[in-house]
Amino acid sequence: MSVTALHASTAGPAVDPIVPGAVLPEATDVVIIGGGIVGVRAALAIAARGIAVTLCEKGIVAGEQSSRNSGWVRQTGRDHREMPLIVESLRQWRGMNALTEAETGFRECGVLYVGESSEDEGRFQAWLDSVAHFDIGAKIVHGNELSALMAGASTRFPCGMYVASDGCAEPQKAAPAIARAAQAHGAVVVEHCAVRGIELAAGRVSGVVTEHGTIRCGTAIIAGGAWSSLLCAGLDVDLAQLKVLVPIFRTAPVPNGPGPCTWLKELGYRRRLDGGYTINAASGFGFPLVPDSFRFMADFLPLLRREWKTFRPLLNEQAWREWRTARPPRLDAPGVFEHVRILDPATNPALNARAMRAMATLNPAFKDVPILQEWAGYIDVTPDLNPYIDAVEAVPGLVVATGFSGHGFGIGPGAGRLSAELALDETPCVDPRPFRLSRFRDGSPLVLGAEI
Ligand SMILES: Cc1cc2nc3c(=O)[nH]c(=O)nc-3n(C[C@H](O)[C@H](O)[C@H](O)COP(=O)(O)OP(=O)(O)OC[C@H]3O[C@@H](n4cnc5c(N)ncnc54)[C@H](O)[C@@H]3O)c2cc1C
């Protein structure tokens, strides 16, 4: 089955291209749905074992969240359930350029959370205590040590939480580099190839139906980011997930600007490899009011109660689209996966301008620095802000790796490896139970993850 490349233009950042496969195999061992950082890392892990794998991406590799994010790779503030996986991910990130023989932009720049009160310091200390056994070098900083981490800041803050072994990478480079490495190991990576659904035979995965034909396979990994719940609907698998809209922008270079990725009450910023900064507001995000908002209302109520100041409901283009979307998607006709090659939501210039003003107030070196580009992305959120990485019991042969709740770029390499191990029935690198799909249905208490 040959695939004709289409062109998808977006307002999002320019993503490093790959040379996609032009022919879709009729059969393979594993099909991965979604070419974000999780899908491409799973493809690399599987191909490196000499196992046949095809990755189908409806748009372009890293066209959605994996190129639109801020680029932080952080242990700082992580939910304790994700700690083993982020430690594994950082181990991978340190060798990522060598593994991919490409520049992914990873460097250990450190991550700093700035505290404005003794209450913040108490929260920081509680987190430090909870992860002390991971020995990641996390610490509380004050005074000159804190000021040195915030080069040029005009305000002095009471405290910070700092992890020097944290880092960042370049989102427009990393996933494409991993995809190319997967191809070098024999993975077939096909772009502009929307998956409509998964076929079963005798209750287990037997094929993946794409717009270009069906690929026979015994195993499928859904790594579809914000689309995963819809993909699962065709299998009667209940995957509680909602979308949250996050506007973001990048600036022109700022010579001698601050080095660590830094989070404050009003904004977060990261120095890019090109010397500019990727900045986003720390609150004011919206979530489209869609059928899933009501379908999964009970699951999400505790989170909405906690985050009511951060999220506000939206009746926007995405909301209208989802009210018109067929659920489950049809296998025999083009649908939303083909109509929306790249989810490219409108940004929020007012929110971005507010964050830029806050940045310039914090650090006068940013005062006349122009914003070069603004965009937005939908993050895929679960009720406890932890991902689903699981071999689905009800559907043998199906693995899900999704719902990274705004922090999946950093943890993507570990998540990709873990989902590959689950797909191949190997011993997993970390305990996957905290990420099981059934955790909101098996009577376990819902424990909200760390704030986004
Ligand atoms: C503004 C913003 C800032 C963020 N900042 C950070 C950060 O600093 N650090 C961090 O760790 N995380 C951050 N995140 C979150 C992070 O980007 C995501 O958690 C991560 O990229 C998720 O990767 P993924 O592979 O699961 O999904 P995605 O990158 O969304 O990839 C999923 C892919 O699946 C494809 N797909 C879906 N359905 C189909 C189908 N039916 N057929 C074929 N293909 C399909 C999509 O087109 C998409 O390319 C941020 C996100 C945003 C939006």
Short mmCIF file of C-alpha atoms and ligand atoms in Angstrom, two decimals:
data_model
loop_
_atom_site.label_atom_id
_atom_site.label_comp_id
_atom_site.label_asym_id
_atom_site.label_seq_id
_atom_site.Cartn_x
_atom_site.Cartn_y
_atom_site.Cartn_z
CA MET A 1 0.00 0.00 0.00
CA SER A 2 1.67 3.23 -1.06
CA VAL A 3 1.15 6.49 0.76
CA THR A 4 1.06 9.91 -0.89
CA ALA A 5 2.41 12.66 1.35
CA LEU A 6 0.07 15.57 1.97
CA HIS A 7 1.13 18.92 3.31
CA ALA A 8 -0.17 20.18 6.59
CA SER A 9 0.63 23.75 7.52
CA THR A 10 0.18 24.99 11.07
CA ALA A 11 0.91 28.02 13.18
CA GLY A 12 2.97 25.78 15.43
CA PRO A 13 6.74 25.73 15.61
CA ALA A 14 8.71 24.36 12.65
CA VAL A 15 9.45 20.71 13.34
CA ASP A 16 12.58 18.98 12.02
CA PRO A 17 11.34 16.80 9.16
CA ILE A 18 11.89 13.09 8.70
CA VAL A 19 11.78 11.15 5.44
CA PRO A 20 8.68 9.03 6.01
CA GLY A 21 8.16 5.54 4.66
CA ALA A 22 6.22 5.53 1.40
CA VAL A 23 4.80 2.03 1.62
CA LEU A 24 2.58 0.62 4.33
CA PRO A 25 3.25 -3.08 4.99
CA GLU A 26 0.33 -5.48 4.81
CA ALA A 27 1.48 -7.18 8.02
CA THR A 28 3.87 -6.45 10.86
CA ASP A 29 4.45 -7.51 14.46
CA VAL A 30 3.57 -4.25 16.22
CA VAL A 31 1.71 -1.14 15.03
CA ILE A 32 2.18 2.09 16.95
CA ILE A 33 -0.52 4.72 16.59
CA GLY A 34 0.92 8.20 17.03
CA GLY A 35 4.28 9.76 16.23
CA GLY A 36 4.78 11.86 19.35
CA ILE A 37 7.78 11.34 21.62
CA VAL A 38 6.21 8.29 23.29
CA GLY A 39 5.34 6.54 20.03
CA VAL A 40 8.69 7.15 18.35
CA ARG A 41 10.62 6.04 21.45
CA ALA A 42 8.56 2.84 21.59
CA ALA A 43 9.25 2.30 17.87
CA LEU A 44 12.99 2.67 18.44
CA ALA A 45 12.95 0.23 21.36
CA ILE A 46 11.04 -2.38 19.35
CA ALA A 47 13.01 -1.96 16.12
CA ALA A 48 16.31 -2.14 18.03
CA ARG A 49 15.30 -5.69 19.11
CA GLY A 50 14.91 -6.69 15.44
CA ILE A 51 11.10 -6.89 15.72
CA ALA A 52 8.97 -5.59 12.85
CA VAL A 53 7.18 -2.37 13.79
CA THR A 54 5.20 0.22 11.85
CA LEU A 55 4.31 3.63 13.26
CA CYS A 56 1.30 5.43 11.75
CA GLU A 57 1.07 9.18 12.24
CA LYS A 58 -1.95 11.02 10.87
CA GLY A 59 -0.02 14.28 10.42
CA ILE A 60 3.71 14.65 10.87
CA VAL A 61 6.00 13.22 13.53
CA ALA A 62 5.86 15.54 16.56
CA GLY A 63 3.25 17.78 14.92
CA GLU A 64 1.17 17.98 18.12
CA GLN A 65 2.21 18.15 21.80
CA SER A 66 5.70 16.77 21.29
CA SER A 67 6.89 19.83 19.35
CA ARG A 68 4.64 22.42 21.01
CA ASN A 69 5.78 21.97 24.58
CA SER A 70 8.15 24.00 26.72
CA GLY A 71 10.94 21.42 26.59
CA TRP A 72 11.42 20.85 30.32
CA VAL A 73 12.81 17.49 31.43
CA ARG A 74 12.16 17.61 35.13
CA GLN A 75 12.14 15.47 38.21
CA THR A 76 11.36 18.60 40.25
CA GLY A 77 7.88 18.45 41.73
CA ARG A 78 7.06 15.11 40.08
CA ASP A 79 4.40 12.92 41.53
CA HIS A 80 6.10 10.14 43.49
CA ARG A 81 4.40 7.52 41.28
CA GLU A 82 6.25 8.88 38.24
CA MET A 83 9.65 9.21 39.91
CA PRO A 84 11.14 5.85 38.83
CA LEU A 85 10.09 6.55 35.24
CA ILE A 86 11.50 10.08 35.11
CA VAL A 87 14.77 8.87 36.65
CA GLU A 88 14.94 6.25 33.87
CA SER A 89 14.01 8.91 31.30
CA LEU A 90 16.78 11.26 32.43
CA ARG A 91 19.23 8.39 32.19
CA GLN A 92 18.12 7.97 28.58
CA TRP A 93 18.13 11.72 27.83
CA ARG A 94 21.78 11.99 28.87
CA GLY A 95 22.66 9.52 26.12
CA MET A 96 20.01 10.62 23.62
CA ASN A 97 22.30 12.46 21.20
CA ALA A 98 24.60 9.43 21.07
CA LEU A 99 21.67 7.03 20.72
CA THR A 100 20.10 8.98 17.86
CA GLU A 101 23.35 10.33 16.40
CA ALA A 102 21.59 13.70 16.25
CA GLU A 103 21.16 16.90 18.24
CA THR A 104 18.12 16.61 20.50
CA GLY A 105 19.08 19.70 22.45
CA PHE A 106 19.27 17.88 25.78
CA ARG A 107 21.39 19.54 28.45
CA GLU A 108 21.42 19.52 32.23
CA CYS A 109 20.43 23.13 32.83
CA GLY A 110 18.71 22.53 36.18
CA VAL A 111 15.10 23.23 37.14
CA LEU A 112 14.07 25.83 39.71
CA TYR A 113 10.68 26.32 41.39
CA VAL A 114 10.53 29.73 43.01
CA GLY A 115 8.73 30.09 46.33
CA GLU A 116 7.10 33.28 47.53
CA SER A 117 6.15 32.35 51.08
CA SER A 118 7.04 30.10 53.99
CA GLU A 119 4.05 28.00 52.97
CA ASP A 120 5.75 27.37 49.59
CA GLU A 121 8.94 26.38 51.40
CA GLY A 122 6.94 23.90 53.47
CA ARG A 123 5.48 22.38 50.29
CA PHE A 124 8.95 22.15 48.74
CA GLN A 125 10.36 20.48 51.84
CA ALA A 126 7.51 17.96 51.91
CA TRP A 127 8.25 17.02 48.29
CA LEU A 128 11.99 16.75 49.00
CA ASP A 129 11.25 14.42 51.92
CA SER A 130 8.96 12.26 49.80
CA VAL A 131 11.63 11.67 47.12
CA ALA A 132 14.73 11.67 49.35
CA HIS A 133 15.43 8.01 48.54
CA PHE A 134 15.87 8.83 44.83
CA ASP A 135 19.05 10.77 45.55
CA ILE A 136 18.60 13.27 42.71
CA GLY A 137 20.35 16.14 44.46
CA ALA A 138 17.19 18.19 45.04
CA LYS A 139 17.55 21.01 47.55
CA ILE A 140 16.04 24.21 48.94
CA VAL A 141 17.92 27.36 47.97
CA HIS A 142 17.89 30.86 49.50
CA GLY A 143 19.64 34.21 49.28
CA ASN A 144 22.62 34.56 46.96
CA GLU A 145 22.42 30.98 45.80
CA LEU A 146 18.85 31.56 44.62
CA SER A 147 19.72 34.95 43.05
CA ALA A 148 22.59 33.37 41.10
CA LEU A 149 20.13 30.92 39.54
CA MET A 150 17.90 33.82 38.43
CA ALA A 151 20.51 35.95 36.63
CA GLY A 152 19.21 39.48 36.08
CA ALA A 153 16.10 39.17 38.28
CA SER A 154 15.12 42.47 39.90
CA THR A 155 13.20 40.79 42.73
CA ARG A 156 14.64 38.67 45.50
CA PHE A 157 12.46 35.72 46.52
CA PRO A 158 12.38 33.97 49.90
CA CYS A 159 13.18 30.46 48.66
CA GLY A 160 13.43 28.05 45.77
CA MET A 161 13.52 24.32 45.14
CA TYR A 162 16.34 23.39 42.79
CA VAL A 163 17.39 20.19 41.03
CA ALA A 164 20.67 20.63 39.17
CA SER A 165 20.44 17.21 37.51
CA ASP A 166 17.23 18.21 35.70
CA GLY A 167 17.38 19.49 32.17
CA CYS A 168 15.66 20.39 28.96
CA ALA A 169 15.68 19.42 25.31
CA GLU A 170 14.46 20.98 22.08
CA PRO A 171 10.93 19.75 21.31
CA GLN A 172 11.16 20.48 17.58
CA LYS A 173 14.24 18.29 17.31
CA ALA A 174 13.99 15.45 19.81
CA ALA A 175 11.09 13.29 18.60
CA PRO A 176 12.09 13.54 14.91
CA ALA A 177 15.66 12.53 15.86
CA ILE A 178 14.31 9.49 17.74
CA ALA A 179 12.02 8.64 14.79
CA ARG A 180 14.97 8.73 12.39
CA ALA A 181 16.94 6.45 14.74
CA ALA A 182 13.98 4.04 14.79
CA GLN A 183 13.96 4.07 10.98
CA ALA A 184 17.68 3.34 10.94
CA HIS A 185 16.89 0.20 12.95
CA GLY A 186 14.23 -0.85 10.45
CA ALA A 187 11.03 0.72 11.82
CA VAL A 188 8.53 1.83 9.17
CA VAL A 189 7.36 5.34 10.05
CA VAL A 190 4.48 6.54 7.89
CA GLU A 191 3.18 10.10 8.06
CA HIS A 192 -0.21 11.30 6.77
CA CYS A 193 -1.55 7.90 7.69
CA ALA A 194 -4.56 8.21 9.96
CA VAL A 195 -5.62 5.15 11.91
CA ARG A 196 -9.39 4.78 12.01
CA GLY A 197 -9.49 1.94 14.48
CA ILE A 198 -8.30 -1.46 15.61
CA GLU A 199 -9.72 -4.79 14.50
CA LEU A 200 -10.09 -7.80 16.76
CA ALA A 201 -10.26 -11.51 16.01
CA ALA A 202 -11.35 -13.87 18.77
CA GLY A 203 -11.18 -10.94 21.18
CA ARG A 204 -7.56 -9.97 20.53
CA VAL A 205 -5.85 -7.43 18.28
CA SER A 206 -5.63 -8.69 14.71
CA GLY A 207 -5.12 -5.53 12.66
CA VAL A 208 -5.05 -1.77 12.49
CA VAL A 209 -7.33 -0.03 10.00
CA THR A 210 -5.75 3.02 8.39
CA GLU A 211 -6.93 5.39 5.70
CA HIS A 212 -4.57 3.54 3.32
CA GLY A 213 -5.67 0.02 4.20
CA THR A 214 -5.43 -2.50 7.02
CA ILE A 215 -2.16 -3.70 8.55
CA ARG A 216 -2.37 -7.15 10.08
CA CYS A 217 -0.62 -7.35 13.45
CA GLY A 218 -0.91 -9.06 16.82
CA THR A 219 -0.02 -6.03 18.90
CA ALA A 220 -0.94 -2.33 18.79
CA ILE A 221 0.23 0.54 20.97
CA ILE A 222 -2.05 3.55 21.24
CA ALA A 223 0.23 6.54 21.76
CA GLY A 224 -2.22 9.00 20.27
CA GLY A 225 -1.90 11.84 22.79
CA ALA A 226 -5.13 13.85 22.98
CA TRP A 227 -6.89 11.44 20.57
CA SER A 228 -6.37 8.25 22.54
CA SER A 229 -9.74 8.17 24.27
CA LEU A 230 -11.51 8.38 20.90
CA LEU A 231 -9.31 5.60 19.51
CA CYS A 232 -10.20 3.41 22.50
CA ALA A 233 -13.92 4.08 22.09
CA GLY A 234 -14.00 1.76 19.09
CA LEU A 235 -12.92 -1.08 21.38
CA ASP A 236 -15.31 -0.25 24.20
CA VAL A 237 -12.30 0.61 26.35
CA ASP A 238 -13.12 3.42 28.76
CA LEU A 239 -10.15 5.81 28.85
CA ALA A 240 -10.96 8.92 30.88
CA GLN A 241 -9.09 11.82 29.33
CA LEU A 242 -9.77 15.51 28.63
CA LYS A 243 -7.93 18.25 26.78
CA VAL A 244 -6.54 21.45 28.29
CA LEU A 245 -5.48 24.32 26.05
CA VAL A 246 -2.08 25.84 26.85
CA PRO A 247 -0.88 28.97 24.97
CA ILE A 248 2.87 29.51 24.73
CA PHE A 249 5.43 31.65 22.88
CA ARG A 250 9.11 32.14 22.15
CA THR A 251 11.23 35.27 22.23
CA ALA A 252 14.28 36.60 20.43
CA PRO A 253 17.65 35.76 22.08
CA VAL A 254 18.47 37.35 25.44
CA PRO A 255 22.24 37.50 26.00
CA ASN A 256 23.35 36.26 29.43
CA GLY A 257 19.81 35.40 30.46
CA PRO A 258 19.02 32.92 33.25
CA GLY A 259 20.03 29.29 32.64
CA PRO A 260 17.74 26.98 34.65
CA CYS A 261 14.16 26.27 33.57
CA THR A 262 12.22 28.29 36.11
CA TRP A 263 8.63 28.17 37.39
CA LEU A 264 7.06 31.06 39.29
CA LYS A 265 3.51 31.86 40.32
CA GLU A 266 2.80 33.75 37.08
CA LEU A 267 4.92 32.04 34.44
CA GLY A 268 7.47 29.43 33.44
CA TYR A 269 10.48 30.07 31.21
CA ARG A 270 13.20 28.03 29.52
CA ARG A 271 16.30 29.15 27.65
CA ARG A 272 16.34 27.62 24.20
CA LEU A 273 19.33 26.38 22.25
CA ASP A 274 18.95 29.45 19.96
CA GLY A 275 19.35 31.80 22.96
CA GLY A 276 15.68 32.85 23.00
CA TYR A 277 13.19 31.82 25.68
CA THR A 278 10.09 29.66 25.54
CA ILE A 279 7.61 31.16 28.00
CA ASN A 280 4.10 30.37 29.10
CA ALA A 281 1.65 31.70 31.65
CA ALA A 282 1.26 29.49 34.71
CA SER A 283 -2.53 29.69 34.80
CA GLY A 284 -5.53 30.85 32.77
CA PHE A 285 -5.81 27.65 30.72
CA GLY A 286 -9.10 26.58 29.19
CA PHE A 287 -10.74 23.24 28.63
CA PRO A 288 -13.27 22.78 25.83
CA LEU A 289 -16.70 21.66 27.01
CA VAL A 290 -17.15 18.49 25.01
CA PRO A 291 -19.18 15.27 25.35
CA ASP A 292 -16.23 13.72 27.23
CA SER A 293 -16.47 16.51 29.85
CA PHE A 294 -19.85 15.04 30.81
CA ARG A 295 -18.97 11.41 30.08
CA PHE A 296 -16.01 11.57 32.49
CA MET A 297 -17.37 14.27 34.81
CA ALA A 298 -17.34 12.07 37.94
CA ASP A 299 -13.72 11.05 37.33
CA PHE A 300 -12.55 14.63 36.88
CA LEU A 301 -14.52 16.38 39.64
CA PRO A 302 -11.75 16.15 42.29
CA LEU A 303 -9.22 17.62 39.84
CA LEU A 304 -11.57 20.38 38.71
CA ARG A 305 -12.26 21.26 42.34
CA ARG A 306 -8.53 21.62 43.03
CA GLU A 307 -7.69 23.43 39.78
CA TRP A 308 -10.76 25.65 39.42
CA LYS A 309 -8.56 28.75 39.44
CA THR A 310 -6.30 27.38 36.69
CA PHE A 311 -8.87 26.00 34.23
CA ARG A 312 -11.91 27.67 32.71
CA PRO A 313 -14.49 26.04 30.40
CA LEU A 314 -14.39 26.98 26.71
CA LEU A 315 -16.93 26.78 23.94
CA ASN A 316 -14.44 27.03 21.12
CA GLU A 317 -13.76 25.43 17.75
CA GLN A 318 -12.60 22.21 19.43
CA ALA A 319 -15.79 22.01 21.46
CA TRP A 320 -17.97 22.32 18.36
CA ARG A 321 -15.83 19.79 16.53
CA GLU A 322 -16.12 17.18 19.27
CA TRP A 323 -19.88 17.57 19.56
CA ARG A 324 -20.05 16.66 15.84
CA THR A 325 -17.49 13.82 15.97
CA ALA A 326 -18.71 10.24 15.58
CA ARG A 327 -17.84 8.09 18.61
CA PRO A 328 -16.68 5.42 17.97
CA PRO A 329 -15.05 6.54 14.72
CA ARG A 330 -16.11 4.77 11.52
CA LEU A 331 -13.65 2.30 10.02
CA ASP A 332 -15.04 2.47 6.48
CA ALA A 333 -15.04 6.22 5.82
CA PRO A 334 -12.78 9.25 6.42
CA GLY A 335 -13.38 10.85 9.79
CA VAL A 336 -11.91 13.32 12.23
CA PHE A 337 -8.44 11.73 12.25
CA GLU A 338 -8.13 12.54 8.54
CA HIS A 339 -9.87 15.91 8.80
CA VAL A 340 -7.59 17.17 11.58
CA ARG A 341 -4.10 16.16 10.53
CA ILE A 342 -2.53 18.38 13.15
CA LEU A 343 -4.37 19.73 16.19
CA ASP A 344 -3.35 23.37 15.93
CA PRO A 345 -5.51 25.46 18.27
CA ALA A 346 -5.60 29.23 18.28
CA THR A 347 -3.31 30.76 20.88
CA ASN A 348 -4.26 33.40 23.45
CA PRO A 349 -2.29 36.61 22.73
CA ALA A 350 -3.68 38.38 25.81
CA LEU A 351 -2.50 35.62 28.16
CA ASN A 352 0.88 35.49 26.39
CA ALA A 353 1.25 39.28 26.65
CA ARG A 354 0.52 39.09 30.38
CA ALA A 355 3.22 36.44 30.82
CA MET A 356 5.68 38.54 28.79
CA ARG A 357 4.95 41.60 30.95
CA ALA A 358 5.50 39.53 34.08
CA MET A 359 8.80 38.29 32.61
CA ALA A 360 9.96 41.84 31.85
CA THR A 361 8.99 42.97 35.34
CA LEU A 362 10.87 40.07 36.86
CA ASN A 363 13.92 40.55 34.67
CA PRO A 364 14.50 43.92 32.96
CA ALA A 365 16.76 42.27 30.33
CA PHE A 366 13.49 41.03 28.72
CA LYS A 367 11.94 44.51 28.52
CA ASP A 368 12.32 45.18 24.80
CA VAL A 369 12.76 41.61 23.67
CA PRO A 370 10.30 40.78 20.89
CA ILE A 371 8.04 37.75 20.89
CA LEU A 372 8.94 35.86 17.70
CA GLN A 373 6.19 33.25 17.62
CA GLU A 374 3.06 32.31 19.54
CA TRP A 375 1.21 29.00 19.39
CA ALA A 376 -0.83 26.67 21.58
CA GLY A 377 -1.26 22.99 22.24
CA TYR A 378 -3.82 20.71 23.83
CA ILE A 379 -2.40 18.66 26.68
CA ASP A 380 -4.11 15.33 27.36
CA VAL A 381 -5.11 15.15 30.99
CA THR A 382 -6.20 12.21 33.17
CA PRO A 383 -8.22 12.48 36.40
CA ASP A 384 -5.10 12.13 38.61
CA LEU A 385 -2.59 13.80 36.25
CA ASN A 386 -0.66 10.54 35.88
CA PRO A 387 -0.43 8.71 32.56
CA TYR A 388 -1.91 5.44 31.44
CA ILE A 389 0.81 2.98 30.43
CA ASP A 390 -0.79 -0.42 30.42
CA ALA A 391 -1.41 -3.66 28.58
CA VAL A 392 -5.21 -3.58 28.42
CA GLU A 393 -6.53 -6.71 30.09
CA ALA A 394 -9.82 -6.74 28.20
CA VAL A 395 -8.12 -6.57 24.80
CA PRO A 396 -5.08 -8.86 24.53
CA GLY A 397 -2.48 -7.34 22.23
CA LEU A 398 -3.42 -3.74 23.07
CA VAL A 399 -1.14 -1.38 24.99
CA VAL A 400 -1.98 2.23 25.81
CA ALA A 401 0.61 4.91 26.57
CA THR A 402 -1.13 8.23 26.89
CA GLY A 403 -2.53 10.90 29.22
CA PHE A 404 0.78 12.50 30.14
CA SER A 405 -1.05 15.50 31.61
CA GLY A 406 1.35 18.23 30.56
CA HIS A 407 4.62 16.56 31.50
CA GLY A 408 5.13 13.75 28.99
CA PHE A 409 7.99 15.24 27.01
CA GLY A 410 10.49 14.72 29.79
CA ILE A 411 9.16 11.31 30.72
CA GLY A 412 8.59 10.28 27.08
CA PRO A 413 11.75 8.18 26.66
CA GLY A 414 10.96 6.07 29.74
CA ALA A 415 7.29 5.82 28.76
CA GLY A 416 8.22 4.70 25.25
CA ARG A 417 10.54 2.04 26.60
CA LEU A 418 7.99 0.85 29.15
CA SER A 419 5.20 0.59 26.59
CA ALA A 420 7.48 -1.37 24.25
CA GLU A 421 8.29 -3.78 27.08
CA LEU A 422 4.60 -4.25 27.86
CA ALA A 423 3.87 -4.82 24.17
CA LEU A 424 6.60 -7.45 23.95
CA ASP A 425 5.70 -9.03 27.29
CA GLU A 426 9.16 -8.35 28.71
CA THR A 427 10.09 -7.52 32.29
CA PRO A 428 9.26 -3.81 32.62
CA CYS A 429 12.00 -1.30 33.53
CA VAL A 430 9.75 0.16 36.25
CA ASP A 431 6.61 -1.04 38.02
CA PRO A 432 3.74 -0.14 35.63
CA ARG A 433 0.93 -0.69 38.16
CA PRO A 434 0.56 3.00 39.16
CA PHE A 435 -0.24 3.69 35.48
CA ARG A 436 -2.89 1.01 35.02
CA LEU A 437 -5.96 1.99 33.05
CA SER A 438 -8.33 0.41 35.57
CA ARG A 439 -7.25 2.52 38.56
CA PHE A 440 -10.36 4.71 38.49
CA ARG A 441 -12.65 1.68 38.18
CA ASP A 442 -11.13 -0.90 40.56
CA GLY A 443 -12.08 0.71 43.86
CA SER A 444 -8.68 2.33 44.47
CA PRO A 445 -8.84 5.78 46.05
CA LEU A 446 -8.17 8.59 43.58
CA VAL A 447 -4.93 10.34 44.58
CA LEU A 448 -4.39 13.57 42.67
CA GLY A 449 -0.93 13.98 41.18
CA ALA A 450 1.30 17.00 41.62
CA GLU A 451 -0.09 20.19 40.12
CA ILE A 452 0.53 20.77 36.40
C1 LIG B 1 2.17 24.09 25.65
C2 LIG B 1 2.68 22.79 26.22
C3 LIG B 1 3.76 22.81 27.10
C4 LIG B 1 4.26 21.61 27.61
N1 LIG B 1 5.42 21.63 28.35
C5 LIG B 1 5.99 20.46 28.72
C6 LIG B 1 7.27 20.44 29.34
O1 LIG B 1 7.91 21.48 29.51
N2 LIG B 1 7.78 19.25 29.73
C7 LIG B 1 7.10 18.07 29.55
O2 LIG B 1 7.60 17.03 29.97
N3 LIG B 1 5.91 18.06 28.90
C8 LIG B 1 5.35 19.21 28.47
N4 LIG B 1 4.16 19.20 27.81
C9 LIG B 1 3.48 17.93 27.60
C10 LIG B 1 4.13 17.09 26.51
O3 LIG B 1 4.29 17.85 25.34
C11 LIG B 1 3.28 15.86 26.22
O4 LIG B 1 2.93 15.21 27.44
C12 LIG B 1 4.00 14.86 25.34
O5 LIG B 1 4.54 15.48 24.21
C13 LIG B 1 3.01 13.78 24.93
O6 LIG B 1 3.61 12.97 23.95
P1 LIG B 1 2.73 11.88 23.23
O7 LIG B 1 3.65 11.13 22.32
O8 LIG B 1 1.97 11.12 24.25
O9 LIG B 1 1.62 12.71 22.42
P2 LIG B 1 1.70 13.69 21.18
O10 LIG B 1 2.98 14.39 21.06
O11 LIG B 1 0.47 14.53 21.23
O12 LIG B 1 1.61 12.72 19.95
C14 LIG B 1 0.46 11.97 19.65
C15 LIG B 1 0.43 11.79 18.13
O13 LIG B 1 -0.56 10.84 17.79
C16 LIG B 1 -1.08 11.20 16.54
N5 LIG B 1 -2.36 10.54 16.38
C17 LIG B 1 -3.46 10.67 17.16
N6 LIG B 1 -4.47 9.93 16.68
C18 LIG B 1 -4.02 9.31 15.58
C19 LIG B 1 -4.61 8.43 14.64
N7 LIG B 1 -5.90 8.05 14.75
N8 LIG B 1 -3.87 7.98 13.62
C20 LIG B 1 -2.55 8.36 13.51
N9 LIG B 1 -1.95 9.22 14.35
C21 LIG B 1 -2.67 9.69 15.38
C22 LIG B 1 -1.19 12.71 16.63
O14 LIG B 1 -1.27 13.31 15.35
C23 LIG B 1 0.09 13.07 17.39
O15 LIG B 1 1.14 13.43 16.54
C24 LIG B 1 3.62 20.38 27.29
C25 LIG B 1 2.53 20.36 26.41
C26 LIG B 1 2.08 21.55 25.87
C27 LIG B 1 0.94 21.51 24.90
#
